[in-house]
PDB file of N, CA and C in Angstrom:
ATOM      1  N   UNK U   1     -11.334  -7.394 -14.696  1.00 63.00           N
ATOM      2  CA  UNK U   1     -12.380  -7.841 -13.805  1.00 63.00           C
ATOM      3  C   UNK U   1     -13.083  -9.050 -14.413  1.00 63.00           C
ATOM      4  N   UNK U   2     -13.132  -9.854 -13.611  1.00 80.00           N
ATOM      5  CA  UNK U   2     -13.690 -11.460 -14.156  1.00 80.00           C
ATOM      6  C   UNK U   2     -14.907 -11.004 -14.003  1.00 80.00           C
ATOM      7  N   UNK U   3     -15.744 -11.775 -15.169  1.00 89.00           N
ATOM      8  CA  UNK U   3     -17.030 -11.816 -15.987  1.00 89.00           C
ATOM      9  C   UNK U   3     -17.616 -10.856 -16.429  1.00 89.00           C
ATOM     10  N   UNK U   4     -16.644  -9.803 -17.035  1.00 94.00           N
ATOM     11  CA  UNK U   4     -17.195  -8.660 -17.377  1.00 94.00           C
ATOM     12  C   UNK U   4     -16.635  -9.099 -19.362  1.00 94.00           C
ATOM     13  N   UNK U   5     -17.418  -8.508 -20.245  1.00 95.00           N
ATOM     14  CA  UNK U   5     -17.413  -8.700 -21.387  1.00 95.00           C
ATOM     15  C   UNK U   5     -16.741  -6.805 -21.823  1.00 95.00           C
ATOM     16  N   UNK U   6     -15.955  -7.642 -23.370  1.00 94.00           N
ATOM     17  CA  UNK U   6     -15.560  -6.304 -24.216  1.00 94.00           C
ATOM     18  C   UNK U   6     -16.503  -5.746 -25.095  1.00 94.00           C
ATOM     19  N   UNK U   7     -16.406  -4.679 -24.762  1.00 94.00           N
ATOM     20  CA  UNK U   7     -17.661  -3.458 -25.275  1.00 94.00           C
ATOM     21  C   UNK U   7     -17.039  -3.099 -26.478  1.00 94.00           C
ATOM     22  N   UNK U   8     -15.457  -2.393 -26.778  1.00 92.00           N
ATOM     23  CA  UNK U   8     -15.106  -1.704 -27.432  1.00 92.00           C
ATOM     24  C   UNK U   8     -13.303  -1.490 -27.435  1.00 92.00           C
ATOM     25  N   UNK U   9     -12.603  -1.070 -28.243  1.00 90.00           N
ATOM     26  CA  UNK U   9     -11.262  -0.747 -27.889  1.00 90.00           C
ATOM     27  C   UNK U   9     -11.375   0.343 -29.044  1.00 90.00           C
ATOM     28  N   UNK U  10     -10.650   1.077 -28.360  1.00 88.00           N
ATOM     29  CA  UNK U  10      -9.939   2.598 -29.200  1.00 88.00           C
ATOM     30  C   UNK U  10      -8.989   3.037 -28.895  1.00 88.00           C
ATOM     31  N   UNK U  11      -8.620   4.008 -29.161  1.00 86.00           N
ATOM     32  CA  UNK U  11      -7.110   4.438 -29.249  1.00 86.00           C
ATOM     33  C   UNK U  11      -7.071   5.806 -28.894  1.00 86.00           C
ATOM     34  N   UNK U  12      -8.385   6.229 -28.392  1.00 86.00           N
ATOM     35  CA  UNK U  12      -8.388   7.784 -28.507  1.00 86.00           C
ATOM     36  C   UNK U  12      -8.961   7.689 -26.670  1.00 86.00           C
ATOM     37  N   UNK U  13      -8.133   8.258 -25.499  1.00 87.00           N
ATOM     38  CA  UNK U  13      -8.626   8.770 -24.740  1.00 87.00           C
ATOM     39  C   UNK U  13      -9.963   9.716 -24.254  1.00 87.00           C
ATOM     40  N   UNK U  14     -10.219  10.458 -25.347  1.00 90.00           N
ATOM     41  CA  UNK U  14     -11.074  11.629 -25.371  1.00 90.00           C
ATOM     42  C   UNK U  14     -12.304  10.584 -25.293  1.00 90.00           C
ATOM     43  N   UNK U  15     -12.335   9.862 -26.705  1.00 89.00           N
ATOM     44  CA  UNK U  15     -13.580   9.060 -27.027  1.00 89.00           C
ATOM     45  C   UNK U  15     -13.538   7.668 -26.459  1.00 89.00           C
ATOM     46  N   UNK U  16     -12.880   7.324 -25.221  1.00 90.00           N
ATOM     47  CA  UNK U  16     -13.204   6.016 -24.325  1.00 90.00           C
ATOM     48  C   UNK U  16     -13.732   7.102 -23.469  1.00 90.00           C
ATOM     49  N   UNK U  17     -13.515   8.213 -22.357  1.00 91.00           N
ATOM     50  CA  UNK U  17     -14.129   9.100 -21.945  1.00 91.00           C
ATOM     51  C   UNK U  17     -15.354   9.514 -22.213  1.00 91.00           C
ATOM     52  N   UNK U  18     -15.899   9.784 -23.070  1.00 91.00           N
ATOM     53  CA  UNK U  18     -16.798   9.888 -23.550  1.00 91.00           C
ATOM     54  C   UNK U  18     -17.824   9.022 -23.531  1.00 91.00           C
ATOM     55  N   UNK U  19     -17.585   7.756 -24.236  1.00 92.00           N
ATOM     56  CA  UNK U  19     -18.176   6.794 -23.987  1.00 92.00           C
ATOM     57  C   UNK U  19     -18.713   6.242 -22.540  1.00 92.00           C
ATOM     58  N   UNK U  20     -17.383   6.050 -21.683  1.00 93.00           N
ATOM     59  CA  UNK U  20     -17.448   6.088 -20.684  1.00 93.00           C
ATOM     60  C   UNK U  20     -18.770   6.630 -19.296  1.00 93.00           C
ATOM     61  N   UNK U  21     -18.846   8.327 -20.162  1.00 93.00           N
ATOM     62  CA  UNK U  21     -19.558   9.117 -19.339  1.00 93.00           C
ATOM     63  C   UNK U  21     -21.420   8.661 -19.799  1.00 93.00           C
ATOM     64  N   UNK U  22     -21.069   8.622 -21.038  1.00 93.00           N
ATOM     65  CA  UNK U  22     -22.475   7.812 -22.106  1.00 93.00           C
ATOM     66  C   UNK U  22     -23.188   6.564 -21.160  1.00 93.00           C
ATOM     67  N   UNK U  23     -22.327   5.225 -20.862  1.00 95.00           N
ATOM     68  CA  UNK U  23     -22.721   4.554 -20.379  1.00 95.00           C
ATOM     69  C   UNK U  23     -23.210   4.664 -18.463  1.00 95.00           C
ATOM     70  N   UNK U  24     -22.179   5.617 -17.586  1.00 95.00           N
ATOM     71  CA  UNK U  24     -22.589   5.867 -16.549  1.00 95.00           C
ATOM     72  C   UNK U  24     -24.499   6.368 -16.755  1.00 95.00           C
ATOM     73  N   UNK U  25     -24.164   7.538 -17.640  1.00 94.00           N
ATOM     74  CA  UNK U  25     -25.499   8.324 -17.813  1.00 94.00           C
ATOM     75  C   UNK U  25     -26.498   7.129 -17.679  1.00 94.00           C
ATOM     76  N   UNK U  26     -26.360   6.207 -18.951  1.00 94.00           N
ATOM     77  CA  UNK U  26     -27.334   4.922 -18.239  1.00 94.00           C
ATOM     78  C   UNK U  26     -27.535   3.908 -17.700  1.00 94.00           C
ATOM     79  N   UNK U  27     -26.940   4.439 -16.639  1.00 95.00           N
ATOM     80  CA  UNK U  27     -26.636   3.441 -15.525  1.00 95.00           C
ATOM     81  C   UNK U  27     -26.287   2.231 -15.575  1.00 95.00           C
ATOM     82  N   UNK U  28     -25.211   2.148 -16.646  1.00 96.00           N
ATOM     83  CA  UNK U  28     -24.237   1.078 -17.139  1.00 96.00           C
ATOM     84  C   UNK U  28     -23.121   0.727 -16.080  1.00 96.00           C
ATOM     85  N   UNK U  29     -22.518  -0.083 -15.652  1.00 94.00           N
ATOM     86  CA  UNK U  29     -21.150  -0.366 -14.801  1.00 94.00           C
ATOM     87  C   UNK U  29     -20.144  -1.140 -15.733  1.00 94.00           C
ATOM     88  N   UNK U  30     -18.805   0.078 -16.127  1.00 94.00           N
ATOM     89  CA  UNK U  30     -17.911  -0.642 -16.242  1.00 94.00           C
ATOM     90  C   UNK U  30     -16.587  -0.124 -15.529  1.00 94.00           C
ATOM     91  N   UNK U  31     -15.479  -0.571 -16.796  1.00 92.00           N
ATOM     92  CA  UNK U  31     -14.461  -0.455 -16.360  1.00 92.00           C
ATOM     93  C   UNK U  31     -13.631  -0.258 -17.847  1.00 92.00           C
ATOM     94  N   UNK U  32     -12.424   0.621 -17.817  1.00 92.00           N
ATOM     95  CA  UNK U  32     -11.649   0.658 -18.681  1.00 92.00           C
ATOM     96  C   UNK U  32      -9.882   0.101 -18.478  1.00 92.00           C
ATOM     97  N   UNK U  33      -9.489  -0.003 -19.383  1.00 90.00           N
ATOM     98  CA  UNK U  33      -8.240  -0.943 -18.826  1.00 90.00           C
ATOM     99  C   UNK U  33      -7.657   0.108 -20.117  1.00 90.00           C
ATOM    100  N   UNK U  34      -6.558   0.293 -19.794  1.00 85.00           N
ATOM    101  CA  UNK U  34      -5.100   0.927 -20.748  1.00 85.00           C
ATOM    102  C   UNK U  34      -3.704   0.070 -20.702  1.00 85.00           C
ATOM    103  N   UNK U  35      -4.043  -0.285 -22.572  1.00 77.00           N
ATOM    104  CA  UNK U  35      -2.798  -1.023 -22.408  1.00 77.00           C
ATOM    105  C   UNK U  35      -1.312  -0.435 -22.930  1.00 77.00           C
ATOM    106  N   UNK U  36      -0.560  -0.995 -22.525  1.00 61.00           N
ATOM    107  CA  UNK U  36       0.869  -0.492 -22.706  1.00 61.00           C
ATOM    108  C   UNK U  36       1.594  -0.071 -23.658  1.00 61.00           C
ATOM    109  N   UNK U  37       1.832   1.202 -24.446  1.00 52.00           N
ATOM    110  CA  UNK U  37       2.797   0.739 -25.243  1.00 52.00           C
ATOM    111  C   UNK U  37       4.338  -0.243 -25.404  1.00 52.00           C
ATOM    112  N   UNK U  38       4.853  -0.536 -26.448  1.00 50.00           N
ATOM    113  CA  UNK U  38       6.060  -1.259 -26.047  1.00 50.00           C
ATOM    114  C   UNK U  38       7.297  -0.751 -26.813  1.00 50.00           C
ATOM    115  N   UNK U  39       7.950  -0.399 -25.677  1.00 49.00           N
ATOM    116  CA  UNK U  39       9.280   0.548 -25.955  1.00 49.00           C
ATOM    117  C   UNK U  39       8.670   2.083 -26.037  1.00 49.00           C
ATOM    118  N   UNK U  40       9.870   2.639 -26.290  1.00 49.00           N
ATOM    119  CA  UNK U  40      10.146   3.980 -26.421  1.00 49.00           C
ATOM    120  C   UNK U  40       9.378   4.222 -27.899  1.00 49.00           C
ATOM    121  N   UNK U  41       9.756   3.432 -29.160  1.00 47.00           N
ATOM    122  CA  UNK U  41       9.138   4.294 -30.462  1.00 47.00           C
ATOM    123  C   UNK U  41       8.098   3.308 -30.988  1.00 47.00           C
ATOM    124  N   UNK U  42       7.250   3.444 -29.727  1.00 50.00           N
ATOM    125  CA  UNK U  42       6.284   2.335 -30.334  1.00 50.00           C
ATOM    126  C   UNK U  42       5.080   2.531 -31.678  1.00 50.00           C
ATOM    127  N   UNK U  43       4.728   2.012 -32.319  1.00 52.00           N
ATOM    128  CA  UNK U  43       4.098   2.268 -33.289  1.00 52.00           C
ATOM    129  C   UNK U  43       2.432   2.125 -33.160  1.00 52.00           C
ATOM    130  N   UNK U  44       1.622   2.473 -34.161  1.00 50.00           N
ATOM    131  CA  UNK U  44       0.471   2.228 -33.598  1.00 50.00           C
ATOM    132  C   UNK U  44      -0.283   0.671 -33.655  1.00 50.00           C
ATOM    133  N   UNK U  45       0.404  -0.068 -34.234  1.00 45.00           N
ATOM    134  CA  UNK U  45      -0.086  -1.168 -34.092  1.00 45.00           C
ATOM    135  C   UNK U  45       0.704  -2.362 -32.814  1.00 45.00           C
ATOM    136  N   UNK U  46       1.546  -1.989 -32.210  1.00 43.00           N
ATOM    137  CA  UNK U  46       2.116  -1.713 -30.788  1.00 43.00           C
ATOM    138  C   UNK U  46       1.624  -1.488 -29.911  1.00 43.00           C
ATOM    139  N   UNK U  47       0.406  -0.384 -29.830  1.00 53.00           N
ATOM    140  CA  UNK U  47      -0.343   0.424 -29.068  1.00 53.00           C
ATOM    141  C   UNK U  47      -1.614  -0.488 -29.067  1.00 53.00           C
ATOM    142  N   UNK U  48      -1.523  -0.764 -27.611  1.00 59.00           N
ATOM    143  CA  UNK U  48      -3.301  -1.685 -28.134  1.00 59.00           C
ATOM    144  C   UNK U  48      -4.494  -0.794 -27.723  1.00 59.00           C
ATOM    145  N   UNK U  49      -4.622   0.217 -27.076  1.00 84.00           N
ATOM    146  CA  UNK U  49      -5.393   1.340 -26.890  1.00 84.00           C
ATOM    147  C   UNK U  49      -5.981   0.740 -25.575  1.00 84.00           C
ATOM    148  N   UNK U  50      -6.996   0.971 -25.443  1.00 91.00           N
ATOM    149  CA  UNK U  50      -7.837   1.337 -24.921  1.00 91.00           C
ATOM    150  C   UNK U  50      -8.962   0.294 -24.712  1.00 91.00           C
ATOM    151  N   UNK U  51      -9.489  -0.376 -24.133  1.00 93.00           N
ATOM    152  CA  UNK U  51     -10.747  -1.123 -23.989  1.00 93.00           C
ATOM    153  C   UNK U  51     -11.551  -0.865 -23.251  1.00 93.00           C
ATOM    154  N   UNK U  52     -13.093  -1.285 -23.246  1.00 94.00           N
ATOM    155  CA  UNK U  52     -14.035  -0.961 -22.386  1.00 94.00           C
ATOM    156  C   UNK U  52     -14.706  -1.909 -22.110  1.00 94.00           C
ATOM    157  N   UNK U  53     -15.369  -2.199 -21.021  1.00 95.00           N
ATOM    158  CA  UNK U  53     -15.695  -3.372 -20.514  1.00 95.00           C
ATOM    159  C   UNK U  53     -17.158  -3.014 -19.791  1.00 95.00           C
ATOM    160  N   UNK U  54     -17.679  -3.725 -19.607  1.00 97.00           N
ATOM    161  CA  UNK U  54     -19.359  -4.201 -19.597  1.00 97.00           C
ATOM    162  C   UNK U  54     -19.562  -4.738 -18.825  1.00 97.00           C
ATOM    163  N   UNK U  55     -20.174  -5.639 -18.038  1.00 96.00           N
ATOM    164  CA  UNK U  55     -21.623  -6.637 -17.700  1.00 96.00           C
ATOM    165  C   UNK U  55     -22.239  -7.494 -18.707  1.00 96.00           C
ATOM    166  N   UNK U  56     -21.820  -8.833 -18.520  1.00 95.00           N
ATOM    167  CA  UNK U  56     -22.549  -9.907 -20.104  1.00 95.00           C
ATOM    168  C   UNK U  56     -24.087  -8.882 -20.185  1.00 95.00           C
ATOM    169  N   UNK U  57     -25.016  -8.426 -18.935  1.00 96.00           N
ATOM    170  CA  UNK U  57     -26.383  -8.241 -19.270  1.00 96.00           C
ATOM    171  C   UNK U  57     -26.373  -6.574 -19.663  1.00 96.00           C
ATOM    172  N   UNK U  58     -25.392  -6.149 -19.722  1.00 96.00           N
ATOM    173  CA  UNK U  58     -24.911  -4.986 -20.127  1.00 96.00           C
ATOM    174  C   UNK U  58     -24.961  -4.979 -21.726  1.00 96.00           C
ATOM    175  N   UNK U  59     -24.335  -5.811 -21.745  1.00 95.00           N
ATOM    176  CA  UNK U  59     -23.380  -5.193 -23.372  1.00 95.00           C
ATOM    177  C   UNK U  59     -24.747  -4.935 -24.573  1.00 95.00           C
ATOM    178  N   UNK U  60     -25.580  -5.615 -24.818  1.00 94.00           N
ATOM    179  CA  UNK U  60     -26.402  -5.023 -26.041  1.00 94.00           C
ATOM    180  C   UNK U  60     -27.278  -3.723 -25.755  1.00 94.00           C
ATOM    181  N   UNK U  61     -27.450  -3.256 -24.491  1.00 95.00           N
ATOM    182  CA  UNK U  61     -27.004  -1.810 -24.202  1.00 95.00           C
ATOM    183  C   UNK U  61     -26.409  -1.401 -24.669  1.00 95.00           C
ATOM    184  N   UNK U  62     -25.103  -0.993 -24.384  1.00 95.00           N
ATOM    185  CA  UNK U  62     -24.198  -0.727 -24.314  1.00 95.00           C
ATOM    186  C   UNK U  62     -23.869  -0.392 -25.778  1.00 95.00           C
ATOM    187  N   UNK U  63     -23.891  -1.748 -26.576  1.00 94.00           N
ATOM    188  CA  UNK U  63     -23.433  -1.527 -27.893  1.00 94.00           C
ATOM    189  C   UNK U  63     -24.383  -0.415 -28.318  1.00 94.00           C
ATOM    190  N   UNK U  64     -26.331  -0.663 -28.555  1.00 92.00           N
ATOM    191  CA  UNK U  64     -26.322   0.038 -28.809  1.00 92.00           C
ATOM    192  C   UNK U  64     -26.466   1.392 -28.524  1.00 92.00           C
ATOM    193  N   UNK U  65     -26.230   1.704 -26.927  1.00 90.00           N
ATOM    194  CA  UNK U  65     -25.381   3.516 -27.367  1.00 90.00           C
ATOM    195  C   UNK U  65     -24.380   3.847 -27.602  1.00 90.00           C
ATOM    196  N   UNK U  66     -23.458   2.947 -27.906  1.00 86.00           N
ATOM    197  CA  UNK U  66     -22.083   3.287 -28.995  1.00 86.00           C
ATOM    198  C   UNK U  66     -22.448   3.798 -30.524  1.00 86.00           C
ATOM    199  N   UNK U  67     -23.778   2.693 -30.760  1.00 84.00           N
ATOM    200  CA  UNK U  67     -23.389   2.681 -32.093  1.00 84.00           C
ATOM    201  C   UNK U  67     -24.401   3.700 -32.415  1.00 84.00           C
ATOM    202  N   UNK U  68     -25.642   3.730 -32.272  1.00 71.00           N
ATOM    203  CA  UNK U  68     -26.479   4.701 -32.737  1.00 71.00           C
ATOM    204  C   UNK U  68     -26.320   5.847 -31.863  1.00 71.00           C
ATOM    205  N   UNK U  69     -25.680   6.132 -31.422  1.00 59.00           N
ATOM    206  CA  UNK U  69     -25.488   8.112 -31.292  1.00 59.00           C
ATOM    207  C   UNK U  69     -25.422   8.583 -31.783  1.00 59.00           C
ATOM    208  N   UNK U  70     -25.763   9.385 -31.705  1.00 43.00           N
ATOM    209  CA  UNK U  70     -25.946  10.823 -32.881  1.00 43.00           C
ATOM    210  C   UNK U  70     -24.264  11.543 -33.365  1.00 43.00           C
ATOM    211  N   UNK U  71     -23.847  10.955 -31.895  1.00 51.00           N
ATOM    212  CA  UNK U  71     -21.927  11.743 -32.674  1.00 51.00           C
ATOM    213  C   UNK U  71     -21.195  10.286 -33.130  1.00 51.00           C
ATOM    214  N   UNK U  72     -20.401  10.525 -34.112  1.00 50.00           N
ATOM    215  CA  UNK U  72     -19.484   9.806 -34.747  1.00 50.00           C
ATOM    216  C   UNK U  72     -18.927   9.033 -33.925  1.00 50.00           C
ATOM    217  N   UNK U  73     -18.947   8.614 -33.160  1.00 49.00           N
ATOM    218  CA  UNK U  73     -17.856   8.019 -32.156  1.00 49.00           C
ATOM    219  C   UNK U  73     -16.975   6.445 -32.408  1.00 49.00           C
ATOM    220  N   UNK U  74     -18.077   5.635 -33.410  1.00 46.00           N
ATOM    221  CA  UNK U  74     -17.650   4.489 -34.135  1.00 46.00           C
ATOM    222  C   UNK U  74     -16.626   4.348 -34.987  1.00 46.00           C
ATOM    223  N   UNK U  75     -16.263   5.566 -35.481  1.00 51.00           N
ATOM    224  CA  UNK U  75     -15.063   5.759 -36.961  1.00 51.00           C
ATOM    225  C   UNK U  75     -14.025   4.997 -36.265  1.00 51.00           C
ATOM    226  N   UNK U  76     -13.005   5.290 -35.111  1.00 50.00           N
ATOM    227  CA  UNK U  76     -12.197   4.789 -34.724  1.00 50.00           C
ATOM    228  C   UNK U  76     -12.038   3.194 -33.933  1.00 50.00           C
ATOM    229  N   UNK U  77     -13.522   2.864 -33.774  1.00 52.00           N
ATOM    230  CA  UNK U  77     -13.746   1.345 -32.634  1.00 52.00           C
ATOM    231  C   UNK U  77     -14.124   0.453 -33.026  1.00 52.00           C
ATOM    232  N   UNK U  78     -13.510  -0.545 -33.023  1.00 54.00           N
ATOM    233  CA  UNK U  78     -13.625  -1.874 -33.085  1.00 54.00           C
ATOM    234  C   UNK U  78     -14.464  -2.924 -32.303  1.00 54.00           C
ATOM    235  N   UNK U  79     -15.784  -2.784 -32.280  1.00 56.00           N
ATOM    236  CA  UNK U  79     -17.076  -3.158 -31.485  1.00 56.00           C
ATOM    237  C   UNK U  79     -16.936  -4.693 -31.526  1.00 56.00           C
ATOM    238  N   UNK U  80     -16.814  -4.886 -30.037  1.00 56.00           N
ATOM    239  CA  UNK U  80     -16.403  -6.362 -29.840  1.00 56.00           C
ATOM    240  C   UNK U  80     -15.605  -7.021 -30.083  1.00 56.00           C
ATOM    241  N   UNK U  81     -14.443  -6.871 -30.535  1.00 50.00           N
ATOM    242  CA  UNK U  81     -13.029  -6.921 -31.318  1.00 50.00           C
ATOM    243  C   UNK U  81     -12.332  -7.614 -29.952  1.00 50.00           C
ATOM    244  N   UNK U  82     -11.480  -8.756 -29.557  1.00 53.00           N
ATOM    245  CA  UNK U  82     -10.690  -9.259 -28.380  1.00 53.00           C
ATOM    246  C   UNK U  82      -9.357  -9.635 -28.863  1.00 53.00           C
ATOM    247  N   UNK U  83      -8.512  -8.277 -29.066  1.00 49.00           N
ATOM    248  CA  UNK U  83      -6.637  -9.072 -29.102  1.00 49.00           C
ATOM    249  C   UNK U  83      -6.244 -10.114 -28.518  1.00 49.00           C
TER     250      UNK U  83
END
């Protein structure tokens, strides 16, 4: 979706979900995109996971209820990170 900014990428379904439900709660609008693995024995750096996407007037929201929550959810994400 044009003019929407990257929030986050992960690799874990559970915790883009999560997140996901985090940002609805405050009345955040995005969108998540899943990208492809490639081939059959793809590896994890192959795997581009998962991204989450924002509103430019969104995102320092956004970031911070990624980052200061009370659950771990940062160990695996790459905050603002663009392959």
């Amino acid at each position: 979706m044009k003019g929407y900014e990257l929030l986050t990428s992960l690799y874990s379904e559970m915790e883009a979900q999560i997140i996901k439900e985090k940002l609805v709660d405050a009345g955040i609008e995005s969108f998540m995109q899943h990208s492809d693995s490639i081939g059959i024995s793809a590896t994890l750096d192959s795997i581009k996971g998962i991204k989450i996407f924002v509103q430019p007037y969104d995102l320092e929201k956004a970031m911070w209820l990624i980052t200061d929550s009370k659950d771990d959810l940062t160990d695996d994400m790459e905050v603002g990170v663009v392959d």
